[in-house]
Amino acid sequence: MESLTYASHSSDTLAVPQPRRWLLVRLLPFLGPAFVASIAYIDPGNIATAVQAGARFGTMLLWVVVASNLSAMLIQALAAKIGIATGHSLAELAREHFPMPVVWLMWGVSELAAIATDLAEFIGAAIGFQLLFGLPLLWGGLLTAVITWLIISLERRGFRHLEVVITALLAVVAGCYVAELVLGRPDWADVSFHAVVPQLAGSDSLLLAAGILGATVMPHAIFLHSALTQRRIIGRTDAERRTIYRYELIDIAIALSIAGLVNAAMLIMAATAFHRHGFHDVATIEGAYQSLTPLLGSAASLIFGIALLVAGISSSAVGTLAGQAIMQGFLQWEVPLWLRRVITMAPALLVIALGIDPTKALVLSQVALSFALPFALIPLVWFTGQRRLMGSLRNHWVTTTLAGVITAIIILLNVVLIVQ
């Protein structure tokens, strides 16, 4: 049986580590789920929105990246907690506790979010192949499908193999953007100011802020993370489950801190390379790639292309796994991963075949994700606040309040966007 949740691999089920061991030795078995989920936070949709936001407004929207990443840490911690405390994913809990019409609605919205996610990731990787190797977008898309299939096939050999590959790809993307910052030499005083001072400049900045939010706090990552932790390390008592959760928080802090720094670096790079030099109208990934060479040198363009390609491939693989978790959890349908790969890549190939502007499709897909977020966040906050489900891992009232405020802000932002 092919299963997204790693419980099907009995040899991969890990034991709660003994407290007398060194901290690093105790921590290693827990590192992995958050790194897999964090790939969703640095996909080509992030790059597209960061390029537009940085070129148009400089570092003004950097605070949105910071706030979104801090919110993502809390949200992913709640998602991981659900799997650890209940042994079920978020989608499974929704199926068990909500009326079937609600379950079908949640599944439909979540599937559309997964498709929108894969659209961004798939097109981004195809653009990466085109920029680096001159391949037509369609051929780049097909090559992306083959490579992502090889990556997700590692899941059959055990979750550790998949986690190691995904973590290595995350490291490549992070290294690329560190190099971009070195080449760009940003104004760190300006960066520090806009990282903490909220500012907006009209409806265009609000739209990009929503895109950044949609690209950072990802609904499919919420469902996936709860599935990754549900039976990975089994706690037999409340004390053991609390121990598992504490270690998972470290996993989340490390992985999402890296992802957050990468997201910030994306926007800072665009602000430094384009906005500072008066290139405010750079609105496409291809335009960013071509403009970097005269501004920062050929190395900057090459590094940008590599980061885009690796981010697209890795996030597309993770997106396929998330889609599998959504379908299995809500409907108890299990389809082969190759079929899931075909289903999710079809819209992206259609966009490429129709000649739709890929960068525009990327940005709009991220905005679409922000509209799907409440369908994941509301049940997440609700379930994690229930003692009968969560036991001693039930949210503190402060946690529930903070998560509720974040959810309310996201919904309000979506309403404002609809009105405008």
GROMACS .gro file of C-alpha atoms in nm:
model
  420
    1MET     CA    1   0.000   0.000   0.000
    2GLU     CA    2   0.138   0.338  -0.099
    3SER     CA    3   0.085   0.586   0.182
    4LEU     CA    4   0.191   0.941   0.227
    5THR     CA    5   0.213   0.919   0.604
    6TYR     CA    6   0.537   0.757   0.695
    7ALA     CA    7   0.369   0.509   0.926
    8SER     CA    8   0.357   0.253   0.647
    9HIS     CA    9   0.734   0.212   0.684
   10SER     CA   10   0.754   0.022   1.011
   11SER     CA   11   1.133   0.018   1.000
   12ASP     CA   12   1.123   0.399   1.012
   13THR     CA   13   0.914   0.427   1.326
   14LEU     CA   14   1.145   0.588   1.579
   15ALA     CA   15   1.152   0.552   1.954
   16VAL     CA   16   1.146   0.834   2.205
   17PRO     CA   17   1.515   0.906   2.278
   18GLN     CA   18   1.660   0.850   2.622
   19PRO     CA   19   1.710   1.174   2.816
   20ARG     CA   20   2.063   1.078   2.927
   21ARG     CA   21   2.202   1.102   2.575
   22TRP     CA   22   2.372   1.411   2.440
   23LEU     CA   23   2.128   1.678   2.318
   24LEU     CA   24   2.239   1.648   1.954
   25VAL     CA   25   2.198   1.271   1.961
   26ARG     CA   26   1.851   1.308   2.113
   27LEU     CA   27   1.757   1.575   1.861
   28LEU     CA   28   1.863   1.403   1.538
   29PRO     CA   29   1.569   1.159   1.517
   30PHE     CA   30   1.329   1.454   1.528
   31LEU     CA   31   1.489   1.666   1.256
   32GLY     CA   32   1.313   1.623   0.925
   33PRO     CA   33   0.935   1.685   0.917
   34ALA     CA   34   0.967   2.062   0.947
   35PHE     CA   35   1.243   2.068   0.686
   36VAL     CA   36   1.013   1.888   0.441
   37ALA     CA   37   0.723   2.124   0.521
   38SER     CA   38   0.950   2.431   0.504
   39ILE     CA   39   1.023   2.371   0.136
   40ALA     CA   40   0.669   2.497   0.073
   41TYR     CA   41   0.783   2.834   0.210
   42ILE     CA   42   1.057   2.894  -0.047
   43ASP     CA   43   0.891   2.785  -0.371
   44PRO     CA   44   0.896   2.982  -0.701
   45GLY     CA   45   0.578   3.160  -0.596
   46ASN     CA   46   0.780   3.322  -0.319
   47ILE     CA   47   1.044   3.423  -0.571
   48ALA     CA   48   0.785   3.575  -0.806
   49THR     CA   49   0.615   3.780  -0.534
   50ALA     CA   50   0.949   3.880  -0.382
   51VAL     CA   51   1.081   4.004  -0.718
   52GLN     CA   52   0.774   4.218  -0.777
   53ALA     CA   53   0.756   4.346  -0.419
   54GLY     CA   54   1.127   4.426  -0.398
   55ALA     CA   55   1.148   4.590  -0.740
   56ARG     CA   56   0.833   4.797  -0.692
   57PHE     CA   57   0.856   4.895  -0.326
   58GLY     CA   58   1.213   4.819  -0.218
   59THR     CA   59   1.231   4.668   0.129
   60MET     CA   60   0.904   4.832   0.242
   61LEU     CA   61   0.717   4.499   0.253
   62LEU     CA   62   0.993   4.312   0.436
   63TRP     CA   63   0.787   4.332   0.755
   64VAL     CA   64   0.521   4.120   0.583
   65VAL     CA   65   0.781   3.849   0.527
   66VAL     CA   66   0.889   3.863   0.893
   67ALA     CA   67   0.533   3.863   1.028
   68SER     CA   68   0.429   3.584   0.791
   69ASN     CA   69   0.724   3.369   0.892
   70LEU     CA   70   0.661   3.414   1.263
   71SER     CA   71   0.297   3.325   1.204
   72ALA     CA   72   0.408   3.021   1.005
   73MET     CA   73   0.618   2.897   1.297
   74LEU     CA   74   0.315   2.903   1.526
   75ILE     CA   75   0.088   2.745   1.265
   76GLN     CA   76   0.330   2.466   1.178
   77ALA     CA   77   0.383   2.396   1.549
   78LEU     CA   78   0.007   2.347   1.588
   79ALA     CA   79  -0.002   2.124   1.279
   80ALA     CA   80   0.281   1.908   1.413
   81LYS     CA   81   0.111   1.895   1.754
   82ILE     CA   82  -0.207   1.750   1.605
   83GLY     CA   83  -0.021   1.454   1.456
   84ILE     CA   84   0.177   1.390   1.775
   85ALA     CA   85  -0.117   1.419   2.015
   86THR     CA   86  -0.389   1.239   1.820
   87GLY     CA   87  -0.210   1.007   1.578
   88HIS     CA   88  -0.427   1.159   1.303
   89SER     CA   89  -0.365   1.422   1.040
   90LEU     CA   90  -0.566   1.744   1.026
   91ALA     CA   91  -0.761   1.616   0.725
   92GLU     CA   92  -0.845   1.292   0.904
   93LEU     CA   93  -0.973   1.478   1.209
   94ALA     CA   94  -1.190   1.695   0.987
   95ARG     CA   95  -1.338   1.385   0.824
   96GLU     CA   96  -1.415   1.232   1.163
   97HIS     CA   97  -1.566   1.537   1.332
   98PHE     CA   98  -1.732   1.750   1.062
   99PRO     CA   99  -2.047   1.682   0.855
  100MET     CA  100  -1.974   1.531   0.515
  101PRO     CA  101  -2.083   1.842   0.317
  102VAL     CA  102  -1.825   2.041   0.514
  103VAL     CA  103  -1.564   1.771   0.457
  104TRP     CA  104  -1.626   1.776   0.083
  105LEU     CA  105  -1.604   2.156   0.077
  106MET     CA  106  -1.278   2.153   0.270
  107TRP     CA  107  -1.138   1.885   0.044
  108GLY     CA  108  -1.236   2.078  -0.270
  109VAL     CA  109  -1.080   2.403  -0.150
  110SER     CA  110  -0.769   2.221  -0.027
  111GLU     CA  111  -0.732   2.040  -0.359
  112LEU     CA  112  -0.758   2.369  -0.546
  113ALA     CA  113  -0.494   2.513  -0.313
  114ALA     CA  114  -0.268   2.215  -0.383
  115ILE     CA  115  -0.316   2.265  -0.757
  116ALA     CA  116  -0.240   2.637  -0.726
  117THR     CA  117   0.070   2.550  -0.528
  118ASP     CA  118   0.191   2.298  -0.782
  119LEU     CA  119   0.120   2.545  -1.060
  120ALA     CA  120   0.369   2.788  -0.909
  121GLU     CA  121   0.627   2.524  -0.834
  122PHE     CA  122   0.602   2.346  -1.168
  123ILE     CA  123   0.614   2.661  -1.378
  124GLY     CA  124   0.900   2.796  -1.168
  125ALA     CA  125   1.113   2.489  -1.230
  126ALA     CA  126   1.028   2.496  -1.601
  127ILE     CA  127   1.138   2.862  -1.617
  128GLY     CA  128   1.458   2.763  -1.437
  129PHE     CA  129   1.536   2.503  -1.703
  130GLN     CA  130   1.462   2.759  -1.974
  131LEU     CA  131   1.685   3.028  -1.825
  132LEU     CA  132   1.978   2.800  -1.746
  133PHE     CA  133   1.971   2.560  -2.040
  134GLY     CA  134   1.753   2.724  -2.302
  135LEU     CA  135   1.490   2.449  -2.292
  136PRO     CA  136   1.135   2.532  -2.406
  137LEU     CA  137   0.896   2.566  -2.112
  138LEU     CA  138   0.706   2.253  -2.211
  139TRP     CA  139   1.020   2.039  -2.214
  140GLY     CA  140   1.131   2.195  -1.887
  141GLY     CA  141   0.793   2.107  -1.738
  142LEU     CA  142   0.818   1.747  -1.848
  143LEU     CA  143   1.172   1.720  -1.712
  144THR     CA  144   1.048   1.864  -1.382
  145ALA     CA  145   0.782   1.592  -1.368
  146VAL     CA  146   1.043   1.319  -1.413
  147ILE     CA  147   1.282   1.458  -1.149
  148THR     CA  148   1.011   1.520  -0.891
  149TRP     CA  149   0.881   1.169  -0.944
  150LEU     CA  150   1.228   1.030  -0.872
  151ILE     CA  151   1.245   1.235  -0.551
  152ILE     CA  152   0.906   1.131  -0.416
  153SER     CA  153   0.985   0.770  -0.507
  154LEU     CA  154   1.243   0.779  -0.227
  155GLU     CA  155   0.949   0.770   0.017
  156ARG     CA  156   0.916   0.398  -0.057
  157ARG     CA  157   1.265   0.337   0.084
  158GLY     CA  158   1.186   0.518   0.410
  159PHE     CA  159   1.119   0.873   0.514
  160ARG     CA  160   1.483   0.940   0.613
  161HIS     CA  161   1.599   0.915   0.251
  162LEU     CA  162   1.338   1.168   0.141
  163GLU     CA  163   1.410   1.404   0.431
  164VAL     CA  164   1.784   1.405   0.362
  165VAL     CA  165   1.734   1.489  -0.007
  166ILE     CA  166   1.480   1.763   0.068
  167THR     CA  167   1.707   1.913   0.337
  168ALA     CA  168   2.001   1.913   0.095
  169LEU     CA  169   1.792   2.097  -0.164
  170LEU     CA  170   1.686   2.351   0.100
  171ALA     CA  171   2.054   2.408   0.179
  172VAL     CA  172   2.129   2.472  -0.190
  173VAL     CA  173   1.857   2.738  -0.217
  174ALA     CA  174   1.971   2.902   0.108
  175GLY     CA  175   2.332   2.905  -0.010
  176CYS     CA  176   2.230   3.069  -0.339
  177TYR     CA  177   2.057   3.357  -0.166
  178VAL     CA  178   2.342   3.410   0.078
  179ALA     CA  179   2.564   3.451  -0.227
  180GLU     CA  180   2.312   3.692  -0.384
  181LEU     CA  181   2.320   3.911  -0.074
  182VAL     CA  182   2.699   3.916  -0.078
  183LEU     CA  183   2.694   4.032  -0.440
  184GLY     CA  184   2.415   4.286  -0.386
  185ARG     CA  185   2.552   4.454  -0.069
  186PRO     CA  186   2.220   4.576   0.074
  187ASP     CA  187   2.176   4.871   0.309
  188TRP     CA  188   2.139   4.680   0.635
  189ALA     CA  189   2.006   4.983   0.825
  190ASP     CA  190   1.722   5.011   0.572
  191VAL     CA  191   1.665   4.636   0.592
  192SER     CA  192   1.645   4.644   0.972
  193PHE     CA  193   1.399   4.933   0.969
  194HIS     CA  194   1.154   4.780   0.723
  195ALA     CA  195   1.177   4.438   0.885
  196VAL     CA  196   0.994   4.571   1.192
  197VAL     CA  197   0.803   4.884   1.081
  198PRO     CA  198   0.472   4.805   0.901
  199GLN     CA  199   0.403   5.015   0.593
  200LEU     CA  200   0.178   4.992   0.284
  201ALA     CA  201   0.146   5.214  -0.023
  202GLY     CA  202  -0.191   5.162  -0.187
  203SER     CA  203  -0.380   4.867  -0.326
  204ASP     CA  204  -0.086   4.732  -0.529
  205SER     CA  205   0.124   4.690  -0.217
  206LEU     CA  206  -0.173   4.527  -0.043
  207LEU     CA  207  -0.209   4.278  -0.327
  208LEU     CA  208   0.160   4.192  -0.308
  209ALA     CA  209   0.137   4.168   0.071
  210ALA     CA  210  -0.143   3.914   0.027
  211GLY     CA  211   0.073   3.730  -0.225
  212ILE     CA  212   0.364   3.720   0.019
  213LEU     CA  213   0.130   3.590   0.289
  214GLY     CA  214  -0.012   3.326   0.056
  215ALA     CA  215   0.338   3.223  -0.048
  216THR     CA  216   0.463   3.202   0.310
  217VAL     CA  217   0.179   3.052   0.515
  218MET     CA  218   0.080   2.761   0.292
  219PRO     CA  219  -0.240   2.560   0.350
  220HIS     CA  220  -0.101   2.240   0.199
  221ALA     CA  221   0.201   2.260   0.432
  222ILE     CA  222  -0.036   2.260   0.731
  223PHE     CA  223  -0.205   1.938   0.620
  224LEU     CA  224   0.127   1.780   0.525
  225HIS     CA  225   0.303   1.857   0.854
  226SER     CA  226   0.026   1.700   1.060
  227ALA     CA  227   0.056   1.386   0.844
  228LEU     CA  228   0.436   1.375   0.876
  229THR     CA  229   0.426   1.367   1.256
  230GLN     CA  230   0.117   1.154   1.319
  231ARG     CA  231   0.298   0.821   1.365
  232ARG     CA  232   0.659   0.903   1.293
  233ILE     CA  233   0.772   0.882   1.656
  234ILE     CA  234   0.505   0.724   1.871
  235GLY     CA  235   0.446   0.852   2.223
  236ARG     CA  236   0.271   0.598   2.442
  237THR     CA  237   0.205   0.835   2.732
  238ASP     CA  238   0.129   1.204   2.771
  239ALA     CA  239   0.480   1.259   2.906
  240GLU     CA  240   0.636   1.098   2.599
  241ARG     CA  241   0.415   1.298   2.365
  242ARG     CA  242   0.514   1.620   2.539
  243THR     CA  243   0.879   1.523   2.496
  244ILE     CA  244   0.827   1.452   2.127
  245TYR     CA  245   0.654   1.787   2.083
  246ARG     CA  246   0.936   1.979   2.253
  247TYR     CA  247   1.189   1.828   2.016
  248GLU     CA  248   0.963   1.893   1.719
  249LEU     CA  249   0.951   2.260   1.817
  250ILE     CA  250   1.329   2.270   1.777
  251ASP     CA  251   1.292   2.111   1.433
  252ILE     CA  252   1.038   2.379   1.341
  253ALA     CA  253   1.248   2.664   1.479
  254ILE     CA  254   1.555   2.559   1.279
  255ALA     CA  255   1.381   2.475   0.952
  256LEU     CA  256   1.147   2.774   0.938
  257SER     CA  257   1.417   3.015   1.051
  258ILE     CA  258   1.618   2.907   0.748
  259ALA     CA  259   1.312   2.935   0.524
  260GLY     CA  260   1.230   3.278   0.667
  261LEU     CA  261   1.582   3.407   0.607
  262VAL     CA  262   1.566   3.278   0.250
  263ASN     CA  263   1.232   3.456   0.197
  264ALA     CA  264   1.375   3.777   0.335
  265ALA     CA  265   1.685   3.740   0.118
  266MET     CA  266   1.466   3.701  -0.192
  267LEU     CA  267   1.297   4.036  -0.132
  268ILE     CA  268   1.616   4.211  -0.020
  269MET     CA  269   1.795   4.090  -0.334
  270ALA     CA  270   1.519   4.231  -0.556
  271ALA     CA  271   1.515   4.558  -0.366
  272THR     CA  272   1.893   4.593  -0.383
  273ALA     CA  273   1.938   4.487  -0.744
  274PHE     CA  274   1.632   4.651  -0.901
  275HIS     CA  275   1.461   4.912  -0.684
  276ARG     CA  276   1.785   5.078  -0.577
  277HIS     CA  277   1.895   5.113  -0.941
  278GLY     CA  278   1.561   5.250  -1.059
  279PHE     CA  279   1.435   4.926  -1.218
  280HIS     CA  280   1.092   4.948  -1.052
  281ASP     CA  281   0.906   4.772  -1.331
  282VAL     CA  282   1.084   4.436  -1.312
  283ALA     CA  283   0.778   4.213  -1.276
  284THR     CA  284   0.879   3.878  -1.421
  285ILE     CA  285   1.125   3.609  -1.320
  286GLU     CA  286   1.274   3.616  -1.671
  287GLY     CA  287   1.319   3.993  -1.647
  288ALA     CA  288   1.487   3.957  -1.310
  289TYR     CA  289   1.727   3.696  -1.447
  290GLN     CA  290   1.819   3.910  -1.748
  291SER     CA  291   1.855   4.230  -1.544
  292LEU     CA  292   2.084   4.080  -1.283
  293THR     CA  293   2.378   4.036  -1.522
  294PRO     CA  294   2.429   4.406  -1.610
  295LEU     CA  295   2.353   4.511  -1.252
  296LEU     CA  296   2.540   4.257  -1.040
  297GLY     CA  297   2.729   4.041  -1.290
  298SER     CA  298   2.674   3.707  -1.463
  299ALA     CA  299   2.733   3.512  -1.142
  300ALA     CA  300   2.423   3.672  -0.989
  301SER     CA  301   2.203   3.558  -1.277
  302LEU     CA  302   2.344   3.207  -1.265
  303ILE     CA  303   2.289   3.180  -0.890
  304PHE     CA  304   1.935   3.315  -0.927
  305GLY     CA  305   1.857   3.056  -1.194
  306ILE     CA  306   1.995   2.770  -0.987
  307ALA     CA  307   1.793   2.876  -0.681
  308LEU     CA  308   1.477   2.899  -0.892
  309LEU     CA  309   1.528   2.556  -1.047
  310VAL     CA  310   1.609   2.379  -0.719
  311ALA     CA  311   1.325   2.553  -0.535
  312GLY     CA  312   1.080   2.454  -0.806
  313ILE     CA  313   1.183   2.089  -0.817
  314SER     CA  314   1.195   2.037  -0.441
  315SER     CA  315   0.871   2.221  -0.365
  316SER     CA  316   0.689   2.043  -0.646
  317ALA     CA  317   0.786   1.707  -0.494
  318VAL     CA  318   0.665   1.818  -0.151
  319GLY     CA  319   0.346   1.957  -0.303
  320THR     CA  320   0.267   1.618  -0.455
  321LEU     CA  321   0.307   1.453  -0.114
  322ALA     CA  322   0.083   1.717   0.042
  323GLY     CA  323  -0.185   1.656  -0.218
  324GLN     CA  324  -0.171   1.287  -0.137
  325ALA     CA  325  -0.216   1.363   0.235
  326ILE     CA  326  -0.517   1.583   0.161
  327MET     CA  327  -0.691   1.322  -0.053
  328GLN     CA  328  -0.619   1.034   0.185
  329GLY     CA  329  -0.717   1.231   0.490
  330PHE     CA  330  -1.045   1.380   0.372
  331LEU     CA  331  -1.174   1.101   0.150
  332GLN     CA  332  -0.967   0.794   0.242
  333TRP     CA  333  -0.880   0.763  -0.124
  334GLU     CA  334  -0.536   0.629  -0.201
  335VAL     CA  335  -0.401   0.679  -0.549
  336PRO     CA  336  -0.051   0.594  -0.674
  337LEU     CA  337   0.190   0.883  -0.640
  338TRP     CA  338   0.261   0.872  -1.014
  339LEU     CA  339  -0.109   0.934  -1.082
  340ARG     CA  340  -0.112   1.214  -0.825
  341ARG     CA  341   0.189   1.364  -1.005
  342VAL     CA  342   0.004   1.353  -1.338
  343ILE     CA  343  -0.309   1.514  -1.190
  344THR     CA  344  -0.125   1.803  -1.026
  345MET     CA  345   0.103   1.880  -1.318
  346ALA     CA  346  -0.177   1.891  -1.578
  347PRO     CA  347  -0.291   2.252  -1.499
  348ALA     CA  348   0.068   2.376  -1.513
  349LEU     CA  349   0.127   2.214  -1.850
  350LEU     CA  350  -0.200   2.367  -1.970
  351VAL     CA  351  -0.086   2.715  -1.863
  352ILE     CA  352   0.242   2.661  -2.048
  353ALA     CA  353   0.068   2.528  -2.360
  354LEU     CA  354  -0.175   2.823  -2.370
  355GLY     CA  355   0.108   3.073  -2.349
  356ILE     CA  356  -0.022   3.242  -2.032
  357ASP     CA  357   0.230   3.478  -1.872
  358PRO     CA  358   0.400   3.241  -1.623
  359THR     CA  359   0.501   3.505  -1.368
  360LYS     CA  360   0.148   3.646  -1.357
  361ALA     CA  361   0.018   3.293  -1.304
  362LEU     CA  362   0.270   3.246  -1.024
  363VAL     CA  363   0.170   3.560  -0.834
  364LEU     CA  364  -0.204   3.498  -0.873
  365SER     CA  365  -0.159   3.141  -0.752
  366GLN     CA  366  -0.007   3.276  -0.432
  367VAL     CA  367  -0.299   3.512  -0.378
  368ALA     CA  368  -0.533   3.217  -0.432
  369LEU     CA  369  -0.353   3.032  -0.155
  370SER     CA  370  -0.425   3.311   0.092
  371PHE     CA  371  -0.797   3.263   0.022
  372ALA     CA  372  -0.769   2.890   0.096
  373LEU     CA  373  -0.584   2.940   0.424
  374PRO     CA  374  -0.891   2.988   0.650
  375PHE     CA  375  -1.016   2.641   0.553
  376ALA     CA  376  -0.700   2.497   0.708
  377LEU     CA  377  -0.646   2.746   0.989
  378ILE     CA  378  -0.994   2.749   1.146
  379PRO     CA  379  -1.011   2.371   1.204
  380LEU     CA  380  -0.644   2.372   1.309
  381VAL     CA  381  -0.709   2.625   1.586
  382TRP     CA  382  -1.034   2.453   1.684
  383PHE     CA  383  -0.891   2.102   1.715
  384THR     CA  384  -0.574   2.202   1.900
  385GLY     CA  385  -0.787   2.377   2.162
  386GLN     CA  386  -0.987   2.061   2.248
  387ARG     CA  387  -0.866   1.871   2.555
  388ARG     CA  388  -1.058   1.555   2.463
  389LEU     CA  389  -0.850   1.534   2.144
  390MET     CA  390  -0.517   1.684   2.248
  391GLY     CA  391  -0.489   1.577   2.611
  392SER     CA  392  -0.205   1.757   2.785
  393LEU     CA  393  -0.095   1.908   2.453
  394ARG     CA  394  -0.409   2.118   2.428
  395ASN     CA  395  -0.333   2.481   2.344
  396HIS     CA  396  -0.289   2.731   2.622
  397TRP     CA  397  -0.555   2.999   2.592
  398VAL     CA  398  -0.286   3.250   2.490
  399THR     CA  399  -0.181   3.025   2.202
  400THR     CA  400  -0.540   2.980   2.087
  401THR     CA  401  -0.602   3.356   2.107
  402LEU     CA  402  -0.288   3.438   1.909
  403ALA     CA  403  -0.366   3.177   1.644
  404GLY     CA  404  -0.723   3.306   1.627
  405VAL     CA  405  -0.602   3.662   1.574
  406ILE     CA  406  -0.371   3.548   1.292
  407THR     CA  407  -0.660   3.363   1.128
  408ALA     CA  408  -0.887   3.668   1.162
  409ILE     CA  409  -0.625   3.896   1.004
  410ILE     CA  410  -0.587   3.660   0.708
  411ILE     CA  411  -0.964   3.648   0.655
  412LEU     CA  412  -0.994   4.027   0.687
  413LEU     CA  413  -0.716   4.076   0.435
  414ASN     CA  414  -0.896   3.852   0.190
  415VAL     CA  415  -1.220   4.047   0.235
  416VAL     CA  416  -1.037   4.374   0.169
  417LEU     CA  417  -0.888   4.229  -0.148
  418ILE     CA  418  -1.231   4.119  -0.270
  419VAL     CA  419  -1.375   4.465  -0.207
  420GLN     CA  420  -1.090   4.634  -0.393
   0.00000   0.00000   0.00000
